[in-house]
Amino acid sequence: MNRFQDKVAIVTGAASGIGQATAARLRSEGATVVGVDRDPVSDVDLAIQLDLLDVAAIQPAVDQVIAAYGRIDVLCNIAGLGHFIRDEEETLEGWNRTIGVNLTGTYFMSTACLPHLIESKGAIVNTASTAGTNAQPWSSAYSASKGGVIALTQTMAITNGKTGVRVNCIAPGGVETPITEQFLPPDDVDLALMNRILPFDRMGRPAELAAAFAFLAGDDASYCNGIILRVDGGMQA
Ligand SMILES: NC(=O)c1ccc[n+]([C@@H]2O[C@H](COP(=O)([O-])OP(=O)(O)OC[C@H]3O[C@@H](n4cnc5c(N)ncnc54)[C@H](O)[C@@H]3O)[C@@H](O)[C@H]2O)c1
């Protein structure tokens, strides 16, 4: 398949996990891929090192893409972080960092790319989580950020639909990536809160998520707008 021939795709979080797999997938289907991350990114056409907490640096990064390639067709907002913590121990710094990367970073990457996506009639694919569609214990900031990404996706989808830009969202369940190491339950808590009904006996693989990103980013999803696609192996809680 060469669904992304002659298209330019920006993938945030491209240094690791789902973002890295999505960058590789889009590239294998012909896209020119720009990888954006606070960590060094390899195996892309253009790597931009950017801390999404530095909102003022987002527009110059997008300008760099336009200077290099003259167009943007796809934006996959995948960068994210989070942690488990008891509510009474959360700090303002921890809350702001989580909301800042996951929600504020997603929004301002999207607004900076939007004029170019309107020109190309392109697509945004955001990353929520089943933590945003369902409850997840000890992660109020993370779950709130992901619930915010869902609301943001649906709002931008209806606001911009008539321009030809589609805005959709993937909600992963548990996926084998380094982020899961950040989610260690606090000591002495009721681990039954973590119980989920998993029809499969394994977590998702980054490549399985990348396939969903490629679907929503491409023309096969031309009538999908504002959807939240859970890719979670059938998690029921
Ligand atoms: N792995 C899972 O189980 C799971 C489940 C649900 C949702 N998600 C979401 O999927 C997305 C990708 O996560 P992953 O599992 O691939 O984790 P990961 O840790 O492998 O990748 C996250 C990437 O985001 C980048 N990043 C973090 N903070 C950043 C910042 N301030 N500026 C720029 N880049 C930054 C990291 O450097 C890293 O490359 C995240 O949004 C995460 O919330 C993951």
Tab-separated table of C-alpha atoms and ligand atoms in Angstrom:
chain	number	residue	atom	x	y	z
A	1	MET	CA	0.000	0.000	0.000
A	2	ASN	CA	1.195	3.491	-0.768
A	3	ARG	CA	-1.607	5.452	0.828
A	4	PHE	CA	0.622	8.364	1.816
A	5	GLN	CA	2.601	8.893	-1.381
A	6	ASP	CA	3.433	12.626	-1.780
A	7	LYS	CA	2.039	13.375	1.690
A	8	VAL	CA	3.839	14.971	4.602
A	9	ALA	CA	3.022	13.646	8.059
A	10	ILE	CA	4.063	15.024	11.428
A	11	VAL	CA	4.181	12.456	14.218
A	12	THR	CA	4.770	13.630	17.773
A	13	GLY	CA	6.178	11.164	20.271
A	14	ALA	CA	8.103	9.570	17.405
A	15	ALA	CA	11.114	8.650	19.549
A	16	SER	CA	9.405	5.716	21.231
A	17	GLY	CA	6.520	3.278	21.408
A	18	ILE	CA	3.342	4.004	19.478
A	19	GLY	CA	4.683	7.203	17.898
A	20	GLN	CA	7.801	5.446	16.645
A	21	ALA	CA	5.729	2.593	15.205
A	22	THR	CA	3.317	5.039	13.568
A	23	ALA	CA	6.151	7.047	12.008
A	24	ALA	CA	7.575	3.812	10.597
A	25	ARG	CA	4.172	2.688	9.321
A	26	LEU	CA	3.371	5.979	7.563
A	27	ARG	CA	6.848	6.053	6.055
A	28	SER	CA	6.489	2.483	4.809
A	29	GLU	CA	3.335	3.643	3.025
A	30	GLY	CA	5.099	6.468	1.222
A	31	ALA	CA	4.770	9.455	3.575
A	32	THR	CA	7.510	11.962	4.194
A	33	VAL	CA	7.576	11.800	7.979
A	34	VAL	CA	8.589	14.517	10.420
A	35	GLY	CA	9.224	13.098	13.881
A	36	VAL	CA	8.757	15.484	16.794
A	37	ASP	CA	9.839	14.560	20.296
A	38	ARG	CA	11.699	15.896	23.307
A	39	ASP	CA	14.086	12.948	22.766
A	40	PRO	CA	16.143	12.344	19.610
A	41	VAL	CA	14.164	10.688	16.806
A	42	SER	CA	15.719	8.415	14.219
A	43	ASP	CA	14.478	6.763	11.027
A	44	VAL	CA	12.373	9.711	9.882
A	45	ASP	CA	12.862	12.215	7.054
A	46	LEU	CA	13.135	15.186	9.415
A	47	ALA	CA	13.607	15.033	13.184
A	48	ILE	CA	12.637	18.010	15.314
A	49	GLN	CA	13.594	17.989	18.970
A	50	LEU	CA	10.861	19.845	20.819
A	51	ASP	CA	9.547	19.838	24.370
A	52	LEU	CA	5.788	20.250	23.971
A	53	LEU	CA	5.675	22.016	27.329
A	54	ASP	CA	7.418	24.877	25.515
A	55	VAL	CA	4.298	26.045	23.678
A	56	ALA	CA	6.120	29.040	22.147
A	57	ALA	CA	8.432	26.632	20.305
A	58	ILE	CA	5.570	24.811	18.542
A	59	GLN	CA	4.836	27.351	15.786
A	60	PRO	CA	8.532	27.684	14.786
A	61	ALA	CA	8.719	23.870	14.562
A	62	VAL	CA	5.715	23.777	12.241
A	63	ASP	CA	7.220	26.648	10.221
A	64	GLN	CA	10.355	24.509	9.847
A	65	VAL	CA	8.259	21.716	8.316
A	66	ILE	CA	6.671	24.140	5.856
A	67	ALA	CA	10.084	25.577	4.968
A	68	ALA	CA	11.348	22.048	4.285
A	69	TYR	CA	8.385	20.521	2.459
A	70	GLY	CA	5.790	23.245	1.784
A	71	ARG	CA	2.817	21.232	3.008
A	72	ILE	CA	1.370	19.202	5.888
A	73	ASP	CA	-1.189	16.464	5.202
A	74	VAL	CA	-1.276	14.526	8.465
A	75	LEU	CA	-0.701	15.347	12.115
A	76	CYS	CA	-0.570	12.440	14.560
A	77	ASN	CA	-0.468	13.823	18.100
A	78	ILE	CA	0.967	10.837	19.978
A	79	ALA	CA	3.460	12.278	22.511
A	80	GLY	CA	2.256	11.771	26.039
A	81	LEU	CA	3.139	10.983	29.615
A	82	GLY	CA	1.436	10.198	32.855
A	83	HIS	CA	1.818	8.585	36.219
A	84	PHE	CA	-0.073	6.838	38.968
A	85	ILE	CA	-0.307	8.855	42.164
A	86	ARG	CA	-2.699	9.179	45.055
A	87	ASP	CA	-4.897	12.250	44.698
A	88	GLU	CA	-3.764	13.646	48.019
A	89	GLU	CA	-0.128	13.453	46.846
A	90	GLU	CA	-0.498	15.059	43.405
A	91	THR	CA	1.387	18.329	42.948
A	92	LEU	CA	0.565	21.332	40.812
A	93	GLU	CA	3.767	20.680	38.878
A	94	GLY	CA	2.782	17.061	38.181
A	95	TRP	CA	-0.750	18.048	37.187
A	96	ASN	CA	0.464	20.861	34.896
A	97	ARG	CA	3.091	18.665	33.234
A	98	THR	CA	0.558	15.950	32.401
A	99	ILE	CA	-2.120	18.336	31.157
A	100	GLY	CA	0.575	20.410	29.427
A	101	VAL	CA	1.987	17.632	27.254
A	102	ASN	CA	-1.113	15.524	26.665
A	103	LEU	CA	-3.766	18.187	26.208
A	104	THR	CA	-2.193	21.634	25.716
A	105	GLY	CA	0.560	20.211	23.493
A	106	THR	CA	-1.991	18.360	21.381
A	107	TYR	CA	-4.119	21.473	20.988
A	108	PHE	CA	-1.363	23.881	20.007
A	109	MET	CA	0.306	21.421	17.639
A	110	SER	CA	-3.124	21.172	16.003
A	111	THR	CA	-3.758	24.921	15.794
A	112	ALA	CA	-0.270	25.548	14.381
A	113	CYS	CA	-0.825	22.902	11.674
A	114	LEU	CA	-4.465	23.754	10.971
A	115	PRO	CA	-3.992	26.386	8.215
A	116	HIS	CA	-1.764	23.941	6.324
A	117	LEU	CA	-4.151	21.042	6.906
A	118	ILE	CA	-7.021	23.166	5.577
A	119	GLU	CA	-4.956	23.755	2.442
A	120	SER	CA	-4.239	20.042	1.977
A	121	LYS	CA	-7.637	18.833	3.299
A	122	GLY	CA	-5.632	16.767	5.732
A	123	ALA	CA	-6.210	14.855	8.921
A	124	ILE	CA	-5.407	15.051	12.604
A	125	VAL	CA	-5.274	11.875	14.675
A	126	ASN	CA	-5.042	12.457	18.414
A	127	THR	CA	-4.219	10.022	21.196
A	128	ALA	CA	-6.551	9.579	24.124
A	129	SER	CA	-6.644	6.431	26.264
A	130	THR	CA	-9.171	4.093	27.749
A	131	ALA	CA	-8.325	6.142	30.866
A	132	GLY	CA	-10.258	8.937	29.137
A	133	THR	CA	-13.215	6.826	28.058
A	134	ASN	CA	-13.439	4.843	31.322
A	135	ALA	CA	-12.130	5.311	34.813
A	136	GLN	CA	-8.533	4.460	35.670
A	137	PRO	CA	-7.425	4.601	39.303
A	138	TRP	CA	-4.662	6.831	40.693
A	139	SER	CA	-4.387	8.901	37.553
A	140	SER	CA	-6.689	11.899	37.829
A	141	ALA	CA	-4.411	14.216	35.839
A	142	TYR	CA	-3.759	11.615	33.120
A	143	SER	CA	-7.410	10.605	32.820
A	144	ALA	CA	-8.534	14.257	32.789
A	145	SER	CA	-5.977	15.062	30.079
A	146	LYS	CA	-7.201	12.164	27.946
A	147	GLY	CA	-10.863	13.007	28.533
A	148	GLY	CA	-9.886	16.502	27.420
A	149	VAL	CA	-8.315	15.117	24.250
A	150	ILE	CA	-11.605	13.367	23.459
A	151	ALA	CA	-13.606	16.585	23.922
A	152	LEU	CA	-11.010	18.498	21.923
A	153	THR	CA	-11.175	15.954	19.094
A	154	GLN	CA	-14.947	16.101	18.850
A	155	THR	CA	-15.020	19.894	19.066
A	156	MET	CA	-12.353	20.430	16.414
A	157	ALA	CA	-14.037	17.809	14.223
A	158	ILE	CA	-17.320	19.674	14.041
A	159	THR	CA	-15.718	23.120	13.963
A	160	ASN	CA	-13.439	22.294	11.047
A	161	GLY	CA	-15.384	19.592	9.212
A	162	LYS	CA	-16.568	21.905	6.434
A	163	THR	CA	-12.962	22.859	5.667
A	164	GLY	CA	-12.254	19.246	4.707
A	165	VAL	CA	-10.002	18.596	7.694
A	166	ARG	CA	-10.872	15.435	9.645
A	167	VAL	CA	-10.055	15.199	13.349
A	168	ASN	CA	-10.191	11.773	14.994
A	169	CYS	CA	-8.765	10.053	17.999
A	170	ILE	CA	-7.372	6.662	19.013
A	171	ALA	CA	-7.977	5.454	22.565
A	172	PRO	CA	-5.412	2.719	23.259
A	173	GLY	CA	-5.810	0.191	26.022
A	174	GLY	CA	-2.653	-1.332	27.508
A	175	VAL	CA	0.177	-1.321	24.972
A	176	GLU	CA	3.701	-2.678	25.470
A	177	THR	CA	5.759	0.532	25.541
A	178	PRO	CA	8.032	2.296	28.047
A	179	ILE	CA	5.178	4.528	29.262
A	180	THR	CA	3.720	1.609	31.214
A	181	GLU	CA	6.758	1.816	33.534
A	182	GLN	CA	5.462	5.220	34.683
A	183	PHE	CA	2.243	3.619	35.878
A	184	LEU	CA	3.261	1.861	39.085
A	185	PRO	CA	0.434	1.602	41.615
A	186	PRO	CA	1.102	3.453	44.864
A	187	ASP	CA	2.016	1.229	47.829
A	188	ASP	CA	-0.705	-0.362	49.874
A	189	VAL	CA	-3.656	0.200	47.559
A	190	ASP	CA	-6.501	-2.014	46.448
A	191	LEU	CA	-5.102	-3.620	43.294
A	192	ALA	CA	-8.557	-4.920	42.459
A	193	LEU	CA	-9.148	-1.402	41.127
A	194	MET	CA	-6.870	-2.358	38.257
A	195	ASN	CA	-8.933	-5.352	37.239
A	196	ARG	CA	-10.075	-5.260	33.661
A	197	ILE	CA	-11.788	-7.907	31.588
A	198	LEU	CA	-9.244	-8.626	28.878
A	199	PRO	CA	-10.417	-11.085	26.242
A	200	PHE	CA	-6.802	-11.427	25.044
A	201	ASP	CA	-4.054	-12.644	27.337
A	202	ARG	CA	-1.622	-9.958	26.231
A	203	MET	CA	-1.175	-6.228	25.869
A	204	GLY	CA	-1.338	-4.463	22.522
A	205	ARG	CA	1.723	-4.027	20.359
A	206	PRO	CA	2.816	-0.622	19.043
A	207	ALA	CA	2.435	-1.830	15.439
A	208	GLU	CA	-1.207	-2.712	16.121
A	209	LEU	CA	-1.816	0.866	17.169
A	210	ALA	CA	0.156	2.205	14.198
A	211	ALA	CA	-2.223	0.392	11.848
A	212	ALA	CA	-5.159	2.252	13.416
A	213	PHE	CA	-3.375	5.599	13.151
A	214	ALA	CA	-2.634	4.914	9.483
A	215	PHE	CA	-6.299	4.103	8.866
A	216	LEU	CA	-7.640	7.301	10.454
A	217	ALA	CA	-4.896	9.434	8.872
A	218	GLY	CA	-5.617	8.185	5.358
A	219	ASP	CA	-8.324	8.470	2.735
A	220	ASP	CA	-9.831	5.093	3.727
A	221	ALA	CA	-11.271	7.012	6.685
A	222	SER	CA	-12.703	9.807	4.509
A	223	TYR	CA	-16.108	9.645	6.254
A	224	CYS	CA	-14.698	9.305	9.795
A	225	ASN	CA	-14.686	12.588	11.680
A	226	GLY	CA	-14.790	13.091	15.433
A	227	ILE	CA	-14.607	9.389	16.221
A	228	ILE	CA	-12.910	7.872	19.228
A	229	LEU	CA	-11.528	4.529	18.081
A	230	ARG	CA	-10.756	2.271	21.021
A	231	VAL	CA	-7.922	-0.118	20.249
A	232	ASP	CA	-7.886	-2.040	23.486
A	233	GLY	CA	-8.370	-5.747	22.817
A	234	GLY	CA	-11.939	-5.490	24.036
A	235	MET	CA	-11.323	-4.056	27.505
A	236	GLN	CA	-14.740	-3.993	29.119
A	237	ALA	CA	-14.268	-1.784	32.163
B	1	LIG	N1	1.213	2.329	26.181
B	1	LIG	C1	-0.025	2.351	26.659
B	1	LIG	O1	-0.441	1.409	27.365
B	1	LIG	C2	-0.934	3.512	26.369
B	1	LIG	C3	-2.287	3.396	26.713
B	1	LIG	C4	-3.145	4.439	26.451
B	1	LIG	C5	-2.665	5.593	25.855
B	1	LIG	N2	-1.348	5.694	25.517
B	1	LIG	C6	-0.904	6.950	24.901
B	1	LIG	O2	-0.164	6.680	23.739
B	1	LIG	C7	0.753	7.746	23.504
B	1	LIG	C8	2.115	7.181	23.212
B	1	LIG	O3	2.599	6.526	24.376
B	1	LIG	P1	3.558	5.265	24.315
B	1	LIG	O4	2.847	4.169	24.957
B	1	LIG	O5	4.096	5.100	22.959
B	1	LIG	O6	4.690	5.746	25.349
B	1	LIG	P2	6.222	6.080	25.149
B	1	LIG	O7	6.693	6.541	26.476
B	1	LIG	O8	6.916	4.944	24.488
B	1	LIG	O9	6.220	7.310	24.117
B	1	LIG	C9	5.829	8.624	24.488
B	1	LIG	C10	6.670	9.610	23.706
B	1	LIG	O10	6.241	10.934	24.062
B	1	LIG	C11	7.398	11.746	24.202
B	1	LIG	N3	7.161	12.882	25.081
B	1	LIG	C12	6.838	12.847	26.394
B	1	LIG	N4	6.826	14.093	26.893
B	1	LIG	C13	7.128	14.924	25.880
B	1	LIG	C14	7.282	16.327	25.770
B	1	LIG	N5	7.185	17.123	26.840
B	1	LIG	N6	7.570	16.854	24.568
B	1	LIG	C15	7.748	16.062	23.478
B	1	LIG	N7	7.656	14.726	23.528
B	1	LIG	C16	7.347	14.158	24.708
B	1	LIG	C17	8.431	10.795	24.824
B	1	LIG	O11	9.761	11.290	24.677
B	1	LIG	C18	8.174	9.509	24.066
B	1	LIG	O12	8.956	9.421	22.896
B	1	LIG	C19	0.687	8.633	24.748
B	1	LIG	O13	-0.114	9.766	24.469
B	1	LIG	C20	0.037	7.756	25.786
B	1	LIG	O14	-0.653	8.493	26.756
B	1	LIG	C21	-0.475	4.683	25.757
